[in-house]
Tab-separated table of C-alpha atoms in Angstrom:
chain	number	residue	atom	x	y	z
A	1	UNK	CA	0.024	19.571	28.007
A	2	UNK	CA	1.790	20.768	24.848
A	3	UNK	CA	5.860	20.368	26.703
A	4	UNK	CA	7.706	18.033	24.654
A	5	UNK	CA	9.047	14.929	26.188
A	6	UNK	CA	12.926	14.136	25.153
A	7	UNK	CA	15.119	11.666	25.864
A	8	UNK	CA	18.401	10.082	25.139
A	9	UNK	CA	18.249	7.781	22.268
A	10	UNK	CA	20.824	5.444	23.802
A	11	UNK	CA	18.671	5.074	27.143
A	12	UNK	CA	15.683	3.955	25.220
A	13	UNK	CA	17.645	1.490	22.924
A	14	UNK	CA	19.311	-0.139	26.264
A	15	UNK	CA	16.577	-0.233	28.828
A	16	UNK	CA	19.776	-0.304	31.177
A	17	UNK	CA	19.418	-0.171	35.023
A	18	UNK	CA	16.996	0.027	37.694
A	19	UNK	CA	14.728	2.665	36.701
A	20	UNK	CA	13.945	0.515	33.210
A	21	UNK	CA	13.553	-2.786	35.291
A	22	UNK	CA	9.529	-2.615	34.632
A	23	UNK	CA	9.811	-1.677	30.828
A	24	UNK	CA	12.053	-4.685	30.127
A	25	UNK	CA	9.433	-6.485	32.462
A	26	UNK	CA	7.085	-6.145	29.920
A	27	UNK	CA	9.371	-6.418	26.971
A	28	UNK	CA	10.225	-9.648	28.501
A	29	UNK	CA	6.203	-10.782	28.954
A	30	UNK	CA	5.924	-10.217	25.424
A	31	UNK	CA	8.873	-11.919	24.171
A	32	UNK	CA	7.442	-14.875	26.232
A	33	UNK	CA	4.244	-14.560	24.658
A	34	UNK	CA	4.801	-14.034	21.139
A	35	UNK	CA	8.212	-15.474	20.728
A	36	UNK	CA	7.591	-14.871	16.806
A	37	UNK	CA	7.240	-11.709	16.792
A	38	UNK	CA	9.001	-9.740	14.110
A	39	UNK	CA	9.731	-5.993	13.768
A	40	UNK	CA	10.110	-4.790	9.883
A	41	UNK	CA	11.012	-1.401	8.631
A	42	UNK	CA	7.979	0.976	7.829
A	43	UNK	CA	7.093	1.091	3.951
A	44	UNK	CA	4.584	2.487	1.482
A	45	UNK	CA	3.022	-1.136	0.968
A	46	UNK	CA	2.159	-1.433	5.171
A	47	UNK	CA	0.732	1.553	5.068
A	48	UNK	CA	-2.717	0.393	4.637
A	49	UNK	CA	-2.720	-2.000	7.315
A	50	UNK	CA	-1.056	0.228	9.475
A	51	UNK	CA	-4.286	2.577	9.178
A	52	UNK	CA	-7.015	0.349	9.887
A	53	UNK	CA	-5.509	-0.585	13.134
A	54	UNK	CA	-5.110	2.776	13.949
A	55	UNK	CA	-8.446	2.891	13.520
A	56	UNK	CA	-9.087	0.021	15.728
A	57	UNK	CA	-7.614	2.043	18.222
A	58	UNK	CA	-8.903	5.116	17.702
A	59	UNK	CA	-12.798	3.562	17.882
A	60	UNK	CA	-11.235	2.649	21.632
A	61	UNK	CA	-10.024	5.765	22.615
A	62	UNK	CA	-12.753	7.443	21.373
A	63	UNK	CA	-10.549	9.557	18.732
A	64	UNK	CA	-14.194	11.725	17.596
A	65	UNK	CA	-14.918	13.365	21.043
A	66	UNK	CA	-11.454	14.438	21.598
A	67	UNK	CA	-9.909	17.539	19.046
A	68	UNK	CA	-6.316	16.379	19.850
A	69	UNK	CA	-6.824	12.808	18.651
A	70	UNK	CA	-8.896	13.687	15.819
A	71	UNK	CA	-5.848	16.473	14.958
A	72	UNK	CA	-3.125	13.903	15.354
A	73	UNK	CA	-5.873	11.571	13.037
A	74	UNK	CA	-5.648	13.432	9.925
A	75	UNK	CA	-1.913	14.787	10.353
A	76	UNK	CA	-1.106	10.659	10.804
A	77	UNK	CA	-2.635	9.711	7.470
A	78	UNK	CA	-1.098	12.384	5.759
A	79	UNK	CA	2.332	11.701	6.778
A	80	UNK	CA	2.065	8.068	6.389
A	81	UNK	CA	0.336	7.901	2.642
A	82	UNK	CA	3.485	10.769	1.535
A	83	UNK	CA	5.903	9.134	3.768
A	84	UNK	CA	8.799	9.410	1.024
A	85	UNK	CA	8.340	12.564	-0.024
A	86	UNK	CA	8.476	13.597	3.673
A	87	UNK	CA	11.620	11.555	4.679
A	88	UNK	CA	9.572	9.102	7.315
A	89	UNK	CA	10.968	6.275	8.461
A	90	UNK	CA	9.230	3.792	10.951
A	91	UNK	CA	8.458	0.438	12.229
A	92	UNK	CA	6.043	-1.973	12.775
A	93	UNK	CA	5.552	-5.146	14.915
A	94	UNK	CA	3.993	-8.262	13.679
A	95	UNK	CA	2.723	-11.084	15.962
A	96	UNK	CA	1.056	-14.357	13.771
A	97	UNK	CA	1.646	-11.989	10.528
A	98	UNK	CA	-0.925	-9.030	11.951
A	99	UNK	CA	0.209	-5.705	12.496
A	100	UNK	CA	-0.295	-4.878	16.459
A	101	UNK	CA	2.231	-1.639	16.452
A	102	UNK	CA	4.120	0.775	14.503
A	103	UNK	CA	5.604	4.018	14.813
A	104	UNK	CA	7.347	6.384	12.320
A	105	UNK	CA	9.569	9.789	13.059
A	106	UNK	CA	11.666	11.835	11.269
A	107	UNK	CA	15.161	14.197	11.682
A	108	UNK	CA	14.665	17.147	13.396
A	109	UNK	CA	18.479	18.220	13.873
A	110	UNK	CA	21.324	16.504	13.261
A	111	UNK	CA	21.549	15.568	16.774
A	112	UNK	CA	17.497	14.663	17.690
A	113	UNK	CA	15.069	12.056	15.615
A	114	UNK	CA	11.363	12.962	16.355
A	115	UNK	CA	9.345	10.181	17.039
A	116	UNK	CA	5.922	11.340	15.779
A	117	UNK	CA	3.360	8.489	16.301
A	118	UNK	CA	3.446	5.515	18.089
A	119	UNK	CA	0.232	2.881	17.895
A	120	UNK	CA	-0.150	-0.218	19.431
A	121	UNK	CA	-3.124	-3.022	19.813
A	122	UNK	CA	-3.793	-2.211	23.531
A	123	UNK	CA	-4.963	-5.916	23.694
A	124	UNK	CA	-1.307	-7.232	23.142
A	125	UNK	CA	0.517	-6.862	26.422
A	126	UNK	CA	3.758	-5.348	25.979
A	127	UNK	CA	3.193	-4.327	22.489
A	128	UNK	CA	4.179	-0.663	23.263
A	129	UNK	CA	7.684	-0.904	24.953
A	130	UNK	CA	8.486	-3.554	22.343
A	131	UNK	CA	7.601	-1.136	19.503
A	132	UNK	CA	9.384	1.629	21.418
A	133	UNK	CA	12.638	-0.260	21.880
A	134	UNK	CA	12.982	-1.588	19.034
A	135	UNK	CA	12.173	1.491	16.706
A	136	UNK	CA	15.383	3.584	19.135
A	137	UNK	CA	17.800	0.507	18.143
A	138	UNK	CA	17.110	1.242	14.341
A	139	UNK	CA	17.833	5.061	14.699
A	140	UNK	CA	21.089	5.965	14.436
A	141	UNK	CA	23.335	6.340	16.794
A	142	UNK	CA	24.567	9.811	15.292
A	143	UNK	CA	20.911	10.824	17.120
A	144	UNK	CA	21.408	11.637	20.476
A	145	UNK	CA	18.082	12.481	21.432
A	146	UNK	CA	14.434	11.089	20.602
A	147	UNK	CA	11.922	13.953	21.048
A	148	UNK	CA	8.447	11.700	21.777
A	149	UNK	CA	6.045	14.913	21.699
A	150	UNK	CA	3.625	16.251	23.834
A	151	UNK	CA	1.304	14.240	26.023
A	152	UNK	CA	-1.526	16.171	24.911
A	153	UNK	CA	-3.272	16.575	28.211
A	154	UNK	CA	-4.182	13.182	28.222
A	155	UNK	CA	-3.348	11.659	31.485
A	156	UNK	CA	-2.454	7.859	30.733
A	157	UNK	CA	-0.409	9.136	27.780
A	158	UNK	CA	1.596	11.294	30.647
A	159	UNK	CA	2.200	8.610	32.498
A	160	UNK	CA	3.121	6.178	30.044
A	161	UNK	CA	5.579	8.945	28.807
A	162	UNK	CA	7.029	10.070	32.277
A	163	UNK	CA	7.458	6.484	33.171
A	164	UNK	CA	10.350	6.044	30.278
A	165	UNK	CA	12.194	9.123	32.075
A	166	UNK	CA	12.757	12.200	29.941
A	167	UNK	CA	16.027	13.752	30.005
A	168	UNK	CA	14.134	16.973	29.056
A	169	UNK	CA	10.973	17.864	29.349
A	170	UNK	CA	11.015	20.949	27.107
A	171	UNK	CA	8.383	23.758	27.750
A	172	UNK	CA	6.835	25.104	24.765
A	173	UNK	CA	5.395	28.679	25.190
A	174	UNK	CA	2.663	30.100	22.268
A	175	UNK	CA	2.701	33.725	21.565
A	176	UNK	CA	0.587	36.528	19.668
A	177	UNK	CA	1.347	39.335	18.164
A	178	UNK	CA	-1.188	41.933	19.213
């Protein structure tokens, strides 16, 4: 549940081959569908708006009944409303100037960029992979690797991130001193 997912930066930025044929599927859908769309860098000002669909989401994934969500909640709106001081840098997606994704991350090492959150209006088909693949083409390329957390036990959030095909899936162990 907790086993962070990594993969190579350059794979999600391309979307090359086979095995990414149903990501830039949907990529493609969308593009069809809002061919407006816009992707803008992540700043202090959207920060508001990025939080009340956030909420919007959480209200459908029932954020209150499950500890992880409600966790990942309050760590979210920290890290977005001190987003300078912590070195954040994200994106969001705009379709008929409303926010329907964004995502922000940070450096872990000089060779891996965490991506930390990732939202997206499930009601806008695509929105996710178009949010994903854009936000790994503004990285830079010095990153090798995007580390896209833990799935959290939750079982579509597995299989959305096993279907982009981790490099690593890294296996995190807790211990106590006794």
């Amino acid at each position: 549940d907790f086993s962070d997912y990594i993969y190579l930066r350059s794979d999600l930025a391309s979307l090359s081959g086979k095995k990414y044929q149903p990501k830039r599927n949907h990529i493609n859908k969308f593009k069809t569908l809002y061919p407006n769309y816009k992707y803008v860098d992540l700043t202090p000002e959207l920060v508001p708006e990025c939080i009340k669909l956030e909420e919007i989401w959480c209200r459908a994934n029932n954020c209150e009944e499950q500890a992880e969500l409600s966790a990942e909640r309050t760590s979210m709106n920290l890290a977005l409303n001190n987003m300078e001081k912590l070195g954040i840098k994200g994106g969001v997606l705009y379709v008929d100037e409303k926010i329907v994704a964004f995502t922000y991350g940070a450096i872990i090492n000089n060779n891996t960029w965490d991506v930390c959150v990732e939202k997206a209006d499930t009601t806008i088909p695509g929105a996710y992979p178009v949010i994903n693949y854009e936000y790994a083409n503004q990285i830079d390329e010095k990153f090798i690797y995007l580390n896209r957390e833990e799935d959290l036990g939750l079982e579509g959030l597995r299989k959305a991130k096993l279907s982009y095909k981790p490099t690593i899936l890294l296996n995190k162990i807790i211990a106590e001193l006794k």
